[in-house]
PDB file of C-alpha atoms in Angstrom:
ATOM      1  CA  UNK A   9      14.731  23.222  21.822  1.00 46.00           C
ATOM      2  CA  UNK A  10      18.392  22.377  22.374  1.00 43.00           C
ATOM      3  CA  UNK A  11      21.265  22.786  19.977  1.00 40.00           C
ATOM      4  CA  UNK A  12      21.522  19.004  19.684  1.00 41.00           C
ATOM      5  CA  UNK A  13      17.847  18.833  18.733  1.00 40.00           C
ATOM      6  CA  UNK A  14      18.274  21.500  16.054  1.00 37.00           C
ATOM      7  CA  UNK A  15      21.196  19.624  14.553  1.00 39.00           C
ATOM      8  CA  UNK A  16      19.108  16.494  14.228  1.00 40.00           C
ATOM      9  CA  UNK A  17      15.823  18.029  13.083  1.00 38.00           C
ATOM     10  CA  UNK A  18      16.275  17.398   9.388  1.00 38.00           C
ATOM     11  CA  UNK A  19      18.261  14.184   9.640  1.00 40.00           C
ATOM     12  CA  UNK A  20      15.645  12.563  11.861  1.00 38.00           C
ATOM     13  CA  UNK A  21      12.547  13.910  10.155  1.00 38.00           C
ATOM     14  CA  UNK A  22      13.635  13.600   6.531  1.00 39.00           C
ATOM     15  CA  UNK A  23      15.361  10.325   5.716  1.00 37.00           C
ATOM     16  CA  UNK A  24      15.005   9.605   2.028  1.00 34.00           C
ATOM     17  CA  UNK A  25      16.173   6.510   0.213  1.00 36.00           C
ATOM     18  CA  UNK A  26      16.900   6.084  -3.471  1.00 33.00           C
ATOM     19  CA  UNK A  27      14.084   4.552  -5.477  1.00 38.00           C
ATOM     20  CA  UNK A  28      14.439   1.885  -8.105  1.00 37.00           C
ATOM     21  CA  UNK A  29      12.610   0.720 -11.132  1.00 38.00           C
ATOM     22  CA  UNK A  30       8.977  -0.192 -11.179  1.00 39.00           C
ATOM     23  CA  UNK A  31       9.606  -3.843 -11.911  1.00 46.00           C
ATOM     24  CA  UNK A  32      13.069  -4.202 -10.364  1.00 42.00           C
ATOM     25  CA  UNK A  33      13.896  -7.086  -8.087  1.00 43.00           C
ATOM     26  CA  UNK A  34      16.917  -7.793  -5.916  1.00 42.00           C
ATOM     27  CA  UNK A  35      19.543  -9.900  -7.686  1.00 47.00           C
ATOM     28  CA  UNK A  36      18.935 -13.541  -6.954  1.00 49.00           C
ATOM     29  CA  UNK A  37      21.697 -15.726  -5.624  1.00 54.00           C
ATOM     30  CA  UNK A  38      22.967 -18.280  -8.144  1.00 57.00           C
ATOM     31  CA  UNK A  39      20.722 -21.307  -7.953  1.00 56.00           C
ATOM     32  CA  UNK A  40      21.707 -24.911  -8.412  1.00 62.00           C
ATOM     33  CA  UNK A  41      20.809 -26.370 -11.773  1.00 65.00           C
ATOM     34  CA  UNK A  42      17.290 -27.777 -11.720  1.00 63.00           C
ATOM     35  CA  UNK A  43      17.093 -31.531 -12.163  1.00 73.00           C
ATOM     36  CA  UNK A  44      16.001 -32.743 -15.556  1.00 80.00           C
ATOM     37  CA  UNK A  45      12.319 -33.637 -15.742  1.00 81.00           C
ATOM     38  CA  UNK A  46      10.870 -36.083 -18.188  1.00 87.00           C
ATOM     39  CA  UNK A  47       7.784 -34.392 -19.578  1.00 87.00           C
ATOM     40  CA  UNK A  48       4.609 -36.211 -20.342  1.00 91.00           C
ATOM     41  CA  UNK A  49       2.656 -35.283 -23.460  1.00 94.00           C
ATOM     42  CA  UNK A  50       0.840 -31.918 -23.485  1.00 93.00           C
ATOM     43  CA  UNK A  51      -2.687 -32.141 -22.133  1.00 94.00           C
ATOM     44  CA  UNK A  52      -5.099 -31.209 -24.939  1.00 95.00           C
ATOM     45  CA  UNK A  53      -7.078 -28.077 -24.176  1.00 96.00           C
ATOM     46  CA  UNK A  54      -5.047 -27.106 -21.108  1.00 97.00           C
ATOM     47  CA  UNK A  55      -2.983 -23.927 -21.507  1.00 97.00           C
ATOM     48  CA  UNK A  56      -0.720 -22.010 -19.142  1.00 97.00           C
ATOM     49  CA  UNK A  57       0.075 -18.297 -19.010  1.00 97.00           C
ATOM     50  CA  UNK A  58       2.448 -16.220 -16.879  1.00 96.00           C
ATOM     51  CA  UNK A  59       0.898 -12.775 -16.905  1.00 95.00           C
ATOM     52  CA  UNK A  60       3.800 -11.236 -14.984  1.00 94.00           C
ATOM     53  CA  UNK A  61       6.338 -12.652 -17.431  1.00 95.00           C
ATOM     54  CA  UNK A  62       4.233 -11.517 -20.377  1.00 96.00           C
ATOM     55  CA  UNK A  63       4.254  -7.930 -19.106  1.00 95.00           C
ATOM     56  CA  UNK A  64       7.850  -7.953 -17.895  1.00 94.00           C
ATOM     57  CA  UNK A  65       9.294  -9.421 -21.102  1.00 96.00           C
ATOM     58  CA  UNK A  66       7.248  -7.284 -23.475  1.00 97.00           C
ATOM     59  CA  UNK A  67       8.517  -4.125 -25.123  1.00 98.00           C
ATOM     60  CA  UNK A  68       5.856  -2.032 -23.432  1.00 97.00           C
ATOM     61  CA  UNK A  69       6.724  -3.628 -20.094  1.00 96.00           C
ATOM     62  CA  UNK A  70      10.350  -2.567 -20.478  1.00 97.00           C
ATOM     63  CA  UNK A  71       9.165   0.916 -21.415  1.00 97.00           C
ATOM     64  CA  UNK A  72       7.024   1.172 -18.269  1.00 97.00           C
ATOM     65  CA  UNK A  73       9.986   0.020 -16.185  1.00 96.00           C
ATOM     66  CA  UNK A  74      12.262   2.676 -17.681  1.00 96.00           C
ATOM     67  CA  UNK A  75       9.653   5.398 -17.328  1.00 97.00           C
ATOM     68  CA  UNK A  76       9.029   4.513 -13.686  1.00 96.00           C
ATOM     69  CA  UNK A  77      12.768   4.752 -13.034  1.00 95.00           C
ATOM     70  CA  UNK A  78      12.704   8.267 -14.461  1.00 96.00           C
ATOM     71  CA  UNK A  79       9.709   9.275 -12.345  1.00 95.00           C
ATOM     72  CA  UNK A  80      11.252   7.919  -9.137  1.00 95.00           C
ATOM     73  CA  UNK A  81      14.515   9.740  -9.943  1.00 94.00           C
ATOM     74  CA  UNK A  82      12.597  12.994 -10.413  1.00 94.00           C
ATOM     75  CA  UNK A  83      10.820  12.537  -7.089  1.00 94.00           C
ATOM     76  CA  UNK A  84      14.058  11.826  -5.261  1.00 93.00           C
ATOM     77  CA  UNK A  85      15.744  14.840  -6.857  1.00 93.00           C
ATOM     78  CA  UNK A  86      12.886  17.081  -5.713  1.00 93.00           C
ATOM     79  CA  UNK A  87      12.833  15.790  -2.141  1.00 93.00           C
ATOM     80  CA  UNK A  88      16.590  15.585  -1.731  1.00 92.00           C
ATOM     81  CA  UNK A  89      16.945  19.163  -2.994  1.00 93.00           C
ATOM     82  CA  UNK A  90      14.610  20.393  -0.270  1.00 93.00           C
ATOM     83  CA  UNK A  91      16.299  18.155   2.293  1.00 92.00           C
ATOM     84  CA  UNK A  92      19.703  19.651   1.431  1.00 93.00           C
ATOM     85  CA  UNK A  93      18.335  23.154   1.936  1.00 94.00           C
ATOM     86  CA  UNK A  94      16.942  22.233   5.344  1.00 92.00           C
ATOM     87  CA  UNK A  95      20.192  20.536   6.318  1.00 91.00           C
ATOM     88  CA  UNK A  96      22.124  23.672   5.440  1.00 93.00           C
ATOM     89  CA  UNK A  97      19.775  25.933   7.392  1.00 93.00           C
ATOM     90  CA  UNK A  98      19.840  23.622  10.417  1.00 91.00           C
ATOM     91  CA  UNK A  99      23.644  23.716  10.493  1.00 92.00           C
ATOM     92  CA  UNK A 100      23.623  27.492  10.108  1.00 93.00           C
ATOM     93  CA  UNK A 101      21.196  27.839  13.022  1.00 91.00           C
ATOM     94  CA  UNK A 102      23.397  25.640  15.186  1.00 90.00           C
ATOM     95  CA  UNK A 103      26.382  27.803  14.289  1.00 91.00           C
ATOM     96  CA  UNK A 104      24.465  30.919  15.447  1.00 91.00           C
ATOM     97  CA  UNK A 105      23.419  29.362  18.756  1.00 88.00           C
ATOM     98  CA  UNK A 106      25.929  31.308  20.820  1.00 88.00           C
ATOM     99  CA  UNK A 107      24.893  34.675  19.344  1.00 91.00           C
ATOM    100  CA  UNK A 108      21.113  34.237  19.632  1.00 89.00           C
ATOM    101  CA  UNK A 109      18.942  34.648  22.699  1.00 90.00           C
ATOM    102  CA  UNK A 110      17.047  31.525  23.775  1.00 91.00           C
ATOM    103  CA  UNK A 111      13.667  32.784  22.570  1.00 92.00           C
ATOM    104  CA  UNK A 112      14.891  33.628  19.064  1.00 93.00           C
ATOM    105  CA  UNK A 113      16.774  30.361  18.814  1.00 90.00           C
ATOM    106  CA  UNK A 114      13.724  28.328  19.795  1.00 91.00           C
ATOM    107  CA  UNK A 115      11.415  30.235  17.446  1.00 92.00           C
ATOM    108  CA  UNK A 116      13.711  29.623  14.490  1.00 92.00           C
ATOM    109  CA  UNK A 117      14.133  26.015  15.537  1.00 91.00           C
ATOM    110  CA  UNK A 118      10.384  25.474  15.678  1.00 93.00           C
ATOM    111  CA  UNK A 119       9.980  27.063  12.244  1.00 94.00           C
ATOM    112  CA  UNK A 120      12.628  24.718  10.878  1.00 92.00           C
ATOM    113  CA  UNK A 121      10.932  21.768  12.551  1.00 91.00           C
ATOM    114  CA  UNK A 122       7.654  22.747  10.886  1.00 94.00           C
ATOM    115  CA  UNK A 123       9.280  22.823   7.459  1.00 94.00           C
ATOM    116  CA  UNK A 124      10.895  19.440   8.098  1.00 92.00           C
ATOM    117  CA  UNK A 125       7.512  18.001   9.061  1.00 92.00           C
ATOM    118  CA  UNK A 126       5.989  19.466   5.895  1.00 94.00           C
ATOM    119  CA  UNK A 127       8.705  17.843   3.821  1.00 93.00           C
ATOM    120  CA  UNK A 128       7.984  14.535   5.499  1.00 92.00           C
ATOM    121  CA  UNK A 129       4.328  14.843   4.543  1.00 93.00           C
ATOM    122  CA  UNK A 130       5.305  15.708   0.977  1.00 93.00           C
ATOM    123  CA  UNK A 131       7.532  12.617   0.783  1.00 93.00           C
ATOM    124  CA  UNK A 132       4.630  10.464   1.948  1.00 92.00           C
ATOM    125  CA  UNK A 133       2.395  12.058  -0.690  1.00 94.00           C
ATOM    126  CA  UNK A 134       4.987  11.458  -3.414  1.00 94.00           C
ATOM    127  CA  UNK A 135       5.210   7.822  -2.357  1.00 93.00           C
ATOM    128  CA  UNK A 136       1.458   7.436  -2.806  1.00 94.00           C
ATOM    129  CA  UNK A 137       1.679   9.170  -6.173  1.00 94.00           C
ATOM    130  CA  UNK A 138       4.396   6.796  -7.383  1.00 94.00           C
ATOM    131  CA  UNK A 139       2.281   3.841  -6.260  1.00 94.00           C
ATOM    132  CA  UNK A 140      -0.769   5.212  -8.070  1.00 94.00           C
ATOM    133  CA  UNK A 141       1.290   5.868 -11.200  1.00 96.00           C
ATOM    134  CA  UNK A 142       2.635   2.331 -11.268  1.00 95.00           C
ATOM    135  CA  UNK A 143      -0.791   0.800 -10.727  1.00 94.00           C
ATOM    136  CA  UNK A 144      -2.320   2.888 -13.492  1.00 95.00           C
ATOM    137  CA  UNK A 145       0.457   2.033 -15.964  1.00 96.00           C
ATOM    138  CA  UNK A 146       0.227  -1.690 -15.254  1.00 95.00           C
ATOM    139  CA  UNK A 147      -3.543  -1.483 -15.546  1.00 94.00           C
ATOM    140  CA  UNK A 148      -3.152   0.054 -19.000  1.00 96.00           C
ATOM    141  CA  UNK A 149      -0.839  -2.769 -20.101  1.00 96.00           C
ATOM    142  CA  UNK A 150      -3.278  -5.301 -18.684  1.00 95.00           C
ATOM    143  CA  UNK A 151      -6.158  -3.769 -20.604  1.00 95.00           C
ATOM    144  CA  UNK A 152      -4.149  -3.912 -23.832  1.00 97.00           C
ATOM    145  CA  UNK A 153      -3.173  -7.531 -23.189  1.00 96.00           C
ATOM    146  CA  UNK A 154      -6.540  -8.940 -22.150  1.00 96.00           C
ATOM    147  CA  UNK A 155      -8.083  -9.266 -25.630  1.00 97.00           C
ATOM    148  CA  UNK A 156      -4.810 -10.743 -26.904  1.00 97.00           C
ATOM    149  CA  UNK A 157      -4.983 -13.459 -24.266  1.00 97.00           C
ATOM    150  CA  UNK A 158      -8.474 -14.346 -25.437  1.00 97.00           C
ATOM    151  CA  UNK A 159      -7.282 -14.337 -29.030  1.00 97.00           C
ATOM    152  CA  UNK A 160      -4.376 -16.701 -28.352  1.00 98.00           C
ATOM    153  CA  UNK A 161      -6.633 -18.847 -26.182  1.00 97.00           C
ATOM    154  CA  UNK A 162      -8.946 -19.378 -29.121  1.00 97.00           C
ATOM    155  CA  UNK A 163      -6.128 -19.895 -31.618  1.00 97.00           C
ATOM    156  CA  UNK A 164      -4.669 -22.668 -29.490  1.00 96.00           C
ATOM    157  CA  UNK A 165      -8.139 -24.126 -28.897  1.00 96.00           C
ATOM    158  CA  UNK A 166      -7.638 -24.021 -25.144  1.00 97.00           C
ATOM    159  CA  UNK A 167     -10.376 -25.374 -22.900  1.00 97.00           C
ATOM    160  CA  UNK A 168      -8.876 -24.021 -19.676  1.00 97.00           C
ATOM    161  CA  UNK A 169      -6.193 -21.404 -18.986  1.00 97.00           C
ATOM    162  CA  UNK A 170      -4.085 -21.680 -15.824  1.00 96.00           C
ATOM    163  CA  UNK A 171      -1.935 -18.981 -14.262  1.00 95.00           C
ATOM    164  CA  UNK A 172       1.689 -20.143 -14.226  1.00 93.00           C
ATOM    165  CA  UNK A 173       2.107 -19.358 -10.522  1.00 92.00           C
ATOM    166  CA  UNK A 174      -0.596 -21.945  -9.726  1.00 92.00           C
ATOM    167  CA  UNK A 175       1.323 -24.713 -11.506  1.00 92.00           C
ATOM    168  CA  UNK A 176       4.428 -26.393 -10.111  1.00 91.00           C
ATOM    169  CA  UNK A 177       5.673 -28.106 -13.277  1.00 91.00           C
ATOM    170  CA  UNK A 178       4.101 -28.257 -16.711  1.00 92.00           C
ATOM    171  CA  UNK A 179       5.033 -29.179 -20.254  1.00 94.00           C
ATOM    172  CA  UNK A 180       6.366 -25.989 -21.924  1.00 94.00           C
ATOM    173  CA  UNK A 181       4.326 -26.824 -25.001  1.00 95.00           C
ATOM    174  CA  UNK A 182       1.233 -25.829 -23.020  1.00 96.00           C
ATOM    175  CA  UNK A 183       2.621 -22.369 -22.214  1.00 97.00           C
ATOM    176  CA  UNK A 184       1.089 -19.628 -24.380  1.00 97.00           C
ATOM    177  CA  UNK A 185       3.097 -16.810 -22.740  1.00 97.00           C
ATOM    178  CA  UNK A 186       5.503 -16.363 -25.696  1.00 97.00           C
ATOM    179  CA  UNK A 187       2.558 -16.041 -28.083  1.00 98.00           C
ATOM    180  CA  UNK A 188       0.933 -13.391 -25.885  1.00 97.00           C
ATOM    181  CA  UNK A 189       4.223 -11.457 -25.674  1.00 98.00           C
ATOM    182  CA  UNK A 190       4.561 -11.481 -29.470  1.00 98.00           C
ATOM    183  CA  UNK A 191       0.986 -10.279 -29.880  1.00 98.00           C
ATOM    184  CA  UNK A 192       1.457  -7.533 -27.279  1.00 98.00           C
ATOM    185  CA  UNK A 193       4.666  -6.334 -28.940  1.00 98.00           C
ATOM    186  CA  UNK A 194       2.789  -6.068 -32.202  1.00 97.00           C
ATOM    187  CA  UNK A 195       0.004  -4.019 -30.620  1.00 97.00           C
ATOM    188  CA  UNK A 196       1.757  -1.488 -28.390  1.00 97.00           C
ATOM    189  CA  UNK A 197       5.335  -0.643 -27.444  1.00 97.00           C
ATOM    190  CA  UNK A 198       4.884   2.487 -25.323  1.00 97.00           C
ATOM    191  CA  UNK A 199       2.409   5.101 -24.140  1.00 97.00           C
ATOM    192  CA  UNK A 200       2.875   8.460 -22.498  1.00 97.00           C
ATOM    193  CA  UNK A 201       2.278   8.773 -18.761  1.00 96.00           C
ATOM    194  CA  UNK A 202       3.436  11.058 -15.965  1.00 96.00           C
ATOM    195  CA  UNK A 203       3.367  10.934 -12.198  1.00 95.00           C
ATOM    196  CA  UNK A 204      -0.135  11.060 -10.770  1.00 95.00           C
ATOM    197  CA  UNK A 205      -0.781  14.322  -8.891  1.00 94.00           C
ATOM    198  CA  UNK A 206      -2.887  13.443  -5.859  1.00 91.00           C
ATOM    199  CA  UNK A 207      -2.485  16.902  -4.321  1.00 79.00           C
ATOM    200  CA  UNK A 208      -4.332  18.656  -7.134  1.00 69.00           C
ATOM    201  CA  UNK A 209      -7.990  19.446  -6.550  1.00 41.00           C
ATOM    202  CA  UNK A 210     -10.230  17.305  -8.698  1.00 45.00           C
ATOM    203  CA  UNK A 211      -7.443  14.930  -9.696  1.00 47.00           C
ATOM    204  CA  UNK A 212      -8.809  11.649 -10.934  1.00 48.00           C
ATOM    205  CA  UNK A 213      -8.268   8.647  -8.687  1.00 48.00           C
ATOM    206  CA  UNK A 214      -5.463   6.514 -10.095  1.00 43.00           C
ATOM    207  CA  UNK A 215      -5.996   2.925 -11.035  1.00 46.00           C
ATOM    208  CA  UNK A 216      -9.038   3.013 -13.280  1.00 47.00           C
ATOM    209  CA  UNK A 217     -10.127  -0.487 -14.130  1.00 42.00           C
ATOM    210  CA  UNK A 218      -8.359  -3.045 -11.933  1.00 41.00           C
ATOM    211  CA  UNK A 219      -5.317  -4.657 -13.547  1.00 40.00           C
ATOM    212  CA  UNK A 220      -5.506  -8.311 -14.473  1.00 37.00           C
ATOM    213  CA  UNK A 221      -2.225  -8.968 -12.705  1.00 39.00           C
ATOM    214  CA  UNK A 222      -0.827  -8.207  -9.313  1.00 37.00           C
ATOM    215  CA  UNK A 223       2.909  -7.614  -9.360  1.00 38.00           C
ATOM    216  CA  UNK A 224       5.279  -7.646  -6.395  1.00 36.00           C
ATOM    217  CA  UNK A 225       5.486  -4.456  -4.412  1.00 39.00           C
ATOM    218  CA  UNK A 226       7.841  -2.007  -6.033  1.00 42.00           C
ATOM    219  CA  UNK A 227      10.663  -0.218  -4.234  1.00 44.00           C
ATOM    220  CA  UNK A 228      10.127   3.520  -4.339  1.00 51.00           C
ATOM    221  CA  UNK A 229      11.043   6.676  -2.429  1.00 51.00           C
ATOM    222  CA  UNK A 230      10.766   5.812   1.252  1.00 46.00           C
ATOM    223  CA  UNK A 231       8.604   7.931   3.518  1.00 45.00           C
ATOM    224  CA  UNK A 232      10.762   9.916   5.950  1.00 46.00           C
ATOM    225  CA  UNK A 233      11.231   8.325   9.343  1.00 42.00           C
ATOM    226  CA  UNK A 234       9.456   9.993  12.222  1.00 42.00           C
ATOM    227  CA  UNK A 235      11.515  11.439  15.042  1.00 37.00           C
TER     228      UNK A 235
END
């Protein structure tokens, strides 16, 4: 193992990126004003719901977003702390290159490489844990919201309920999303949850009952790049 290789062990094997919130999206470029549309009358019995908007705009949805930000920050702090330690030790080993015999240098380099590989595996595990945590939290919100959707559906005497993403344009009077948000805010505003621990023996598989909504993939701590 050469001195150049030692210097790059940690940098190449452990490349972490900052995570972001569970529901965060990249800022959209300013869009041109949509043309005015003349709406026809609401279709009796036909209702529309945006499940993603209902979760995202609800109080509990904002809470989950904030909590996921905290969890991702904790994960990054843990991994970056270990990465800094490895960086420091790699630089120190490089500095001792001239005073160490080749065998000792290579042995220490291999040990450092092993620790860097272990940190890479840990980062990959933490990424899976963050994913499982997000899925479980969204599933919980979905479970809380499902009976409320049925309740609003009956109150509005809907005959069919369409997901908003399946509709190009519709009369806003047919949209029951605001009613579902109000009902959800009145039912739950937060619930305690922590990062799922997939490395613990006997840990329950995250996810539980499948959520009633699929949200866009969430940015989270990136798995370290392989050398």
